């Protein structure tokens, strides 16, 4: 029987392309690949092929085995394993995927617009909308919980190689250890003992020496920030939520362990105003650490939060909310919002955005229209109904007998025509109860991705105007003038 050895070569390719050995392959997220493994010798009696620790199905060939797989929507190091032989590789980020900065931008945009809507809502309640004691908030806690591991990685890198400087300082050392009599030392001897007044040289001589020190501004700032974080976590330890209190205790113990590291023990704290030095600007680890703390303290001023966490792997859910609030913002700028109170729900512990599937949150617009999030349509719906199955479009503008639908597609496939084809189910399947006619007038995909290939036509104004459908580029940090222009042409009539 052949041993369970799997010596051989592993090849990858995208469907229709040429084969490439794994070492030269460029893997990206959320992409389908074909693979084949060619044995160097006799085929083993048992064969297990895994990708990222997940078993893969395969078919036997004359020289080995082959199959297909789809990379996860996550980047980082991964591996193939054929029995006991491991092949290391790396999955690179998809160009369609948002950066962490864009993720934070979406959160900030949502919370900023929700604060503006809250001012219009007419809700009155003597409470701190953050839900915790003064100085901390739900958005801040969610940021800490989601990004604490990132802070751990950054601190580990700083601890391995903290920033240092050569520092001159005066020290008394035994005269036997003096290797060079500097002008400064000669001056000290003259000032202290005078010329010819002292017999011999003193046992200890003051001399100027150069030493490396970590007591520099960048480490002083880090120490001050960590102490602020420790005090902040102490507030979360007594916020009244057992789950949060337990995590806060764990986080605080980690921060305390960092503060007693040797390079910080000999470091002072920042006195006075904080500044951004050239080291913080140019050193990647110190820069990212500074940005981490800048964001966590910024979130303390945000008073309206989510009552559930949205991890980065669920960015699509946050993107749907962000697109919804971009529409709200566009209507608010044109003074078309009349009632926003249904966006919020109040609890004894705070004020929260009331956005979730099946809840059908809405804001009221002028001219009797309403803007819904996750509106539910089915056979027995009163004003608009379906004659096939239940449909839940992400964003709907609902008028008396007309609907406008927007469908955010954070993970839109490269074939936009197929994605747009799916939108016909809304145009054909939702009817007006009053007229019995098709109710959807326009339907658009919102996406962060806008490639320069033949599908660029779906983004063009001419295509959008002529067919009342298409794709709209909506990217955090990039302004979109199309929405306001579209509202002027289609809604404000």
XYZ file of C-alpha atoms in Angstrom:
493
model
C 0.000 0.000 0.000
C 1.280 3.478 -0.829
C 2.151 5.629 2.200
C -0.038 8.570 3.112
C 2.381 10.956 1.493
C 1.137 13.549 -0.931
C 4.203 14.766 -2.753
C 3.218 16.535 -5.928
C 2.349 19.868 -7.463
C -0.709 22.048 -6.862
C -2.062 24.279 -9.650
C -4.777 26.972 -9.639
C -6.625 29.054 -12.186
C -9.778 31.049 -12.677
C -12.218 29.279 -14.993
C -11.051 29.650 -18.592
C -7.558 30.902 -17.737
C -4.179 29.115 -17.786
C -2.953 26.934 -14.947
C -0.480 28.478 -12.475
C 1.486 26.830 -9.670
C 0.204 27.854 -6.257
C 3.355 29.827 -5.371
C 2.738 32.141 -8.334
C -1.060 32.328 -8.060
C -2.759 35.581 -6.970
C -5.868 34.730 -4.941
C -8.514 37.351 -4.222
C -11.549 37.280 -1.962
C -14.954 35.930 -3.032
C -13.597 34.454 -6.272
C -14.120 31.020 -7.828
C -11.033 28.967 -8.710
C -10.312 25.602 -10.270
C -7.530 23.524 -8.731
C -5.684 20.341 -9.587
C -3.092 18.296 -7.756
C -0.704 16.113 -9.738
C 0.985 13.307 -7.831
C 4.760 12.935 -8.038
C 4.511 9.191 -7.533
C 1.875 6.592 -6.798
C -1.539 7.848 -5.711
C -2.103 7.302 -1.961
C -4.814 4.914 -0.792
C -6.549 7.673 1.198
C -6.717 11.285 0.182
C -7.946 14.353 2.077
C -7.764 17.775 0.419
C -8.502 20.860 2.530
C -8.565 24.607 1.923
C -8.553 26.845 5.002
C -9.180 23.696 7.074
C -12.357 22.930 5.079
C -12.488 19.642 3.088
C -12.817 20.003 -0.693
C -14.660 17.718 -3.084
C -12.624 16.445 -6.035
C -12.673 14.225 -9.093
C -9.921 11.790 -10.034
C -7.873 12.377 -13.183
C -5.176 10.332 -14.907
C -2.396 12.152 -13.047
C -4.104 13.272 -9.834
C -7.282 14.996 -8.657
C -9.093 18.255 -9.451
C -11.979 20.352 -8.186
C -13.373 23.860 -7.567
C -13.691 26.207 -4.591
C -14.621 29.811 -3.791
C -12.358 31.921 -1.600
C -14.013 33.471 1.466
C -14.798 37.187 1.649
C -11.826 37.647 3.966
C -8.176 38.380 3.241
C -5.102 36.985 4.957
C -2.850 33.953 5.080
C -4.390 30.567 4.355
C -3.334 27.110 3.236
C -4.087 24.055 1.127
C -3.464 20.682 2.691
C -3.229 17.428 0.756
C -3.001 14.714 3.400
C 0.106 15.700 5.390
C 1.529 18.115 2.816
C 0.733 21.798 3.497
C 0.855 24.554 0.842
C 0.868 28.109 2.234
C -0.667 30.967 0.270
C -2.339 34.350 0.741
C -5.767 35.765 -0.134
C -5.629 39.422 -1.179
C -8.468 41.924 -0.558
C -11.085 42.278 -3.266
C -11.002 45.704 -4.897
C -14.747 45.898 -4.243
C -14.242 45.525 -0.508
C -14.270 48.548 1.735
C -11.358 49.552 3.864
C -11.616 49.842 7.636
C -11.542 53.627 7.226
C -14.596 53.452 4.964
C -16.317 51.198 7.514
C -15.729 53.838 10.193
C -16.908 56.505 7.755
C -20.226 54.695 7.281
C -20.722 54.425 11.050
C -19.911 58.094 11.515
C -22.201 59.166 8.643
C -25.122 57.119 10.002
C -24.747 58.439 13.531
C -24.290 62.035 12.355
C -27.399 61.944 10.170
C -29.402 60.147 12.857
C -28.519 62.968 15.281
C -29.856 65.494 12.770
C -33.050 63.453 12.361
C -33.436 63.194 16.123
C -33.498 66.982 16.351
C -36.458 66.910 13.945
C -38.254 63.988 15.558
C -39.962 65.800 18.406
C -39.001 63.097 20.893
C -38.658 64.457 24.416
C -36.952 62.527 27.151
C -34.654 63.563 29.973
C -31.910 61.069 29.355
C -28.422 60.625 27.977
C -28.877 59.029 24.600
C -25.633 57.113 24.938
C -27.265 54.819 27.480
C -24.312 54.878 29.889
C -22.790 57.345 32.298
C -21.537 60.696 31.096
C -18.497 60.384 28.839
C -19.156 56.936 27.399
C -21.670 55.718 24.850
C -22.921 52.731 22.899
C -21.076 53.721 19.697
C -17.854 54.073 21.666
C -18.236 50.679 23.336
C -19.004 49.009 20.015
C -15.848 50.546 18.557
C -13.742 49.251 21.481
C -15.272 45.780 21.286
C -14.789 45.528 17.530
C -11.244 46.933 17.418
C -9.568 45.891 20.680
C -7.708 43.039 18.996
C -6.293 45.521 16.498
C -4.986 47.612 19.398
C -3.403 44.484 20.888
C -1.551 43.794 17.643
C -0.343 47.393 17.403
C 0.906 47.443 21.003
C 2.713 44.134 20.500
C 4.619 45.646 17.578
C 5.501 48.768 19.580
C 6.661 46.659 22.525
C 8.967 44.658 20.255
C 10.607 47.790 18.849
C 9.667 50.933 20.812
C 10.822 54.232 19.417
C 14.078 55.369 21.044
C 16.416 58.351 20.986
C 20.015 58.945 21.985
C 19.959 61.175 25.046
C 22.839 63.049 26.724
C 22.823 63.113 30.510
C 25.194 63.867 33.368
C 26.264 60.974 35.583
C 28.814 60.397 38.328
C 31.052 57.460 37.552
C 34.210 56.122 39.140
C 37.360 57.672 37.802
C 38.654 54.243 36.699
C 35.766 53.985 34.222
C 36.458 57.322 32.557
C 37.891 56.553 29.128
C 37.954 60.072 27.758
C 38.200 63.437 29.462
C 35.763 65.663 27.584
C 35.878 69.486 27.668
C 32.651 69.438 29.686
C 34.236 67.190 32.318
C 37.344 69.387 32.483
C 35.117 72.441 32.988
C 33.259 70.688 35.779
C 36.489 69.777 37.525
C 37.695 73.373 37.335
C 34.383 74.798 38.579
C 34.017 72.254 41.371
C 37.571 71.960 42.610
C 39.474 74.828 41.001
C 42.941 74.698 39.454
C 45.720 73.417 41.668
C 43.588 73.563 44.835
C 42.765 69.892 45.024
C 45.384 67.227 45.415
C 44.614 64.365 42.971
C 41.431 63.503 41.097
C 38.146 62.768 42.970
C 36.936 59.178 43.142
C 33.694 60.023 41.278
C 33.695 62.301 38.267
C 30.704 63.957 36.673
C 30.695 63.279 32.958
C 28.306 63.671 30.047
C 27.318 60.332 28.530
C 24.956 59.307 25.697
C 22.265 56.699 26.351
C 19.339 55.289 24.430
C 16.026 56.124 26.046
C 12.381 55.310 25.354
C 11.275 58.341 27.378
C 10.315 60.229 24.227
C 7.174 62.187 23.377
C 5.624 59.408 21.238
C 5.821 56.878 24.097
C 4.691 59.485 26.623
C 1.603 60.100 24.481
C 0.948 56.360 24.210
C 1.174 55.995 27.990
C -1.252 58.889 28.525
C -3.700 57.411 26.013
C -3.538 53.979 27.642
C -4.220 55.514 31.067
C -7.213 57.383 29.624
C -8.465 54.115 28.128
C -7.994 52.374 31.480
C -10.100 55.028 33.222
C -12.726 54.803 30.483
C -12.946 51.012 30.797
C -13.444 51.448 34.532
C -16.662 53.334 33.729
C -17.829 50.463 31.536
C -17.092 48.068 34.413
C -19.921 49.746 36.340
C -22.369 50.517 33.514
C -25.032 48.056 34.679
C -24.786 45.539 31.814
C -23.247 42.269 32.977
C -21.982 41.201 29.544
C -20.290 44.553 28.919
C -18.924 44.705 32.455
C -17.237 41.306 32.059
C -15.579 42.303 28.801
C -14.544 45.663 30.242
C -12.798 43.883 33.136
C -10.882 41.725 30.646
C -9.907 44.699 28.469
C -8.865 46.758 31.483
C -6.602 44.004 32.814
C -4.881 43.855 29.419
C -4.312 47.616 29.420
C -2.897 47.469 32.973
C -0.467 44.748 31.913
C 0.729 46.980 29.060
C 1.352 49.936 31.367
C 3.871 47.961 33.452
C 6.012 46.992 30.465
C 9.605 48.092 30.947
C 9.693 50.645 28.144
C 6.625 52.431 29.572
C 7.669 52.224 33.227
C 10.626 54.515 32.504
C 8.457 56.828 30.409
C 6.674 59.921 31.667
C 3.285 61.242 30.572
C 2.397 64.077 28.230
C 1.999 67.424 29.937
C -0.125 70.045 28.187
C -1.594 69.912 24.694
C -1.029 66.904 22.463
C 0.689 67.349 19.107
C 1.257 65.098 16.102
C 4.995 64.713 15.572
C 6.796 63.654 12.416
C 7.362 60.224 13.973
C 3.606 59.751 14.470
C 2.968 60.900 10.897
C 5.576 58.682 9.278
C 5.925 55.633 11.548
C 3.127 53.239 10.424
C 2.573 51.569 13.820
C 2.598 54.764 15.896
C 0.359 56.450 13.299
C -2.228 53.634 13.374
C -2.142 53.577 17.191
C -2.759 57.328 17.329
C -5.675 56.952 14.889
C -7.142 54.138 17.039
C -7.287 56.376 20.097
C -8.464 59.368 18.082
C -11.464 57.365 16.917
C -12.326 55.865 20.290
C -12.427 59.295 21.941
C -14.373 60.734 19.002
C -17.071 58.076 19.472
C -17.645 59.288 23.038
C -19.464 62.337 21.610
C -21.915 60.258 19.551
C -25.095 59.931 21.525
C -27.287 57.624 19.416
C -26.240 54.023 18.928
C -27.189 50.593 17.633
C -28.662 48.142 20.086
C -26.665 45.324 18.474
C -23.147 44.956 17.131
C -22.345 45.062 13.426
C -19.037 43.234 12.894
C -16.904 43.963 9.840
C -17.843 40.608 8.306
C -21.422 41.957 8.144
C -20.410 45.138 6.331
C -23.193 44.548 3.807
C -25.774 45.188 6.577
C -24.108 48.451 7.559
C -23.869 49.440 3.887
C -27.644 48.994 3.488
C -28.245 51.288 6.468
C -25.698 53.793 5.193
C -27.402 53.986 1.776
C -30.752 54.478 3.509
C -29.370 57.395 5.517
C -27.783 58.893 2.411
C -31.282 59.109 0.928
C -32.604 60.614 4.168
C -29.810 63.186 4.064
C -30.610 64.087 0.456
C -34.302 64.596 1.323
C -33.400 66.607 4.445
C -31.212 68.968 2.416
C -34.203 69.708 0.203
C -36.525 70.240 3.205
C -38.671 67.240 2.303
C -38.616 65.406 5.683
C -41.745 65.810 7.835
C -41.516 63.064 10.488
C -38.470 61.045 11.595
C -39.476 59.753 15.034
C -40.021 56.155 13.851
C -36.272 55.873 13.183
C -35.702 55.633 16.929
C -36.733 53.568 19.871
C -36.197 54.519 23.485
C -35.418 52.154 26.296
C -34.731 52.745 29.947
C -31.031 52.515 29.113
C -30.806 54.734 26.049
C -31.889 55.821 22.604
C -31.238 53.548 19.634
C -31.716 53.407 15.895
C -34.704 51.256 15.153
C -33.534 49.606 11.912
C -33.976 45.883 11.457
C -35.403 43.376 9.004
C -39.228 43.141 9.086
C -39.583 46.224 11.295
C -40.251 48.518 8.332
C -38.741 51.681 9.821
C -39.808 54.764 7.923
C -39.585 58.528 7.656
C -42.394 60.643 6.269
C -41.794 62.978 3.338
C -43.641 65.939 1.936
C -46.324 65.222 -0.693
C -47.511 62.208 1.341
C -44.673 59.851 0.420
C -42.780 57.634 2.862
C -39.221 56.310 2.816
C -39.028 52.734 4.169
C -36.176 50.489 5.255
C -36.777 46.743 4.681
C -40.424 47.173 3.621
C -42.409 43.918 3.522
C -44.778 43.163 0.604
C -46.901 40.012 0.378
C -50.258 38.814 -0.920
C -52.351 40.406 1.856
C -50.492 43.745 2.096
C -53.050 46.598 2.132
C -51.741 49.177 -0.362
C -49.241 47.251 -2.483
C -49.125 43.479 -2.755
C -47.414 40.624 -4.585
C -49.071 37.788 -6.478
C -46.119 35.372 -6.159
C -44.068 35.325 -2.964
C -43.158 37.776 -0.222
C -40.669 40.473 -1.241
C -38.565 42.687 1.042
C -36.710 45.376 -0.923
C -34.058 47.158 1.132
C -35.128 50.750 0.471
C -38.510 51.889 -0.867
C -40.016 55.303 -1.531
C -43.746 54.710 -1.377
C -46.246 57.142 -2.880
C -49.992 56.901 -3.327
C -49.793 54.414 -6.191
C -46.094 54.400 -7.160
C -42.953 52.797 -5.725
C -39.264 53.638 -6.199
C -36.871 50.914 -5.075
C -33.155 51.025 -4.236
C -31.226 47.826 -3.618
C -27.771 48.280 -1.991
C -25.358 45.594 -3.238
C -22.143 45.745 -1.246
C -21.000 42.414 -2.716
C -22.329 42.982 -6.203
C -20.876 40.432 -8.651
C -18.846 41.585 -11.623
C -21.782 40.788 -13.907
C -24.039 43.745 -13.206
C -26.493 42.743 -15.920
C -27.448 39.637 -13.921
C -27.837 41.673 -10.739
C -30.083 44.148 -12.546
C -32.032 41.282 -14.061
C -33.018 40.201 -10.561
C -34.597 43.612 -9.995
C -37.324 42.763 -12.501
C -39.008 40.693 -9.805
C -39.863 43.983 -8.076
C -40.995 45.764 -11.248
C -43.186 42.870 -12.334
C -44.224 41.316 -9.020
C -45.486 44.208 -6.873
C -48.952 45.575 -7.748
C -51.001 48.540 -6.557
C -54.082 47.399 -4.637
C -55.938 50.503 -5.821
C -55.282 50.256 -9.566
C -54.238 46.622 -10.006
C -51.317 47.811 -12.140
C -47.605 47.318 -11.665
C -46.525 49.715 -8.929
C -42.749 49.978 -9.243
C -41.795 52.912 -11.422
C -37.983 52.900 -11.002
C -35.468 50.482 -9.469
C -31.738 51.022 -8.961
C -28.779 49.118 -7.567
C -26.481 50.993 -5.198
C -22.919 49.701 -5.193
C -19.435 50.705 -4.085
C -17.995 49.174 -7.243
C -17.796 50.977 -10.580
C -15.507 49.276 -13.082
C -14.424 50.721 -16.396
C -15.523 47.810 -18.580
C -18.444 47.351 -20.932
C -20.877 47.417 -17.978
C -20.047 51.071 -17.383
C -23.179 51.886 -19.381
C -25.355 50.877 -16.401
C -23.998 53.902 -14.483
C -24.534 56.442 -17.264
C -27.193 59.140 -16.868
C -28.637 58.406 -20.296
C -29.197 54.727 -19.429
C -30.685 55.539 -16.000
C -33.072 58.125 -17.479
C -34.191 56.048 -20.454
C -34.795 52.681 -18.738
C -35.601 53.876 -15.186
C -33.125 51.331 -13.871
C -29.359 50.885 -13.611
C -26.536 51.175 -11.099
C -25.631 54.111 -8.859
C -22.112 54.405 -7.402
C -22.354 54.981 -3.627
C -18.971 54.908 -1.900
C -18.237 56.156 1.646
C -16.117 59.279 1.525
C -17.119 60.075 -2.065
C -19.935 62.561 -2.602
C -22.832 61.549 -4.835
C -24.662 64.389 -6.552
C -26.899 61.980 -8.425
C -29.330 61.479 -5.530
C -30.226 65.157 -5.150
C -30.529 65.532 -8.916
C -32.772 62.447 -9.099
C -35.002 63.721 -6.274
C -35.497 67.016 -8.123
C -36.470 65.204 -11.319
C -38.549 62.273 -9.991
C -39.812 62.913 -6.453
C -40.273 66.631 -5.848
C -42.839 66.972 -8.627
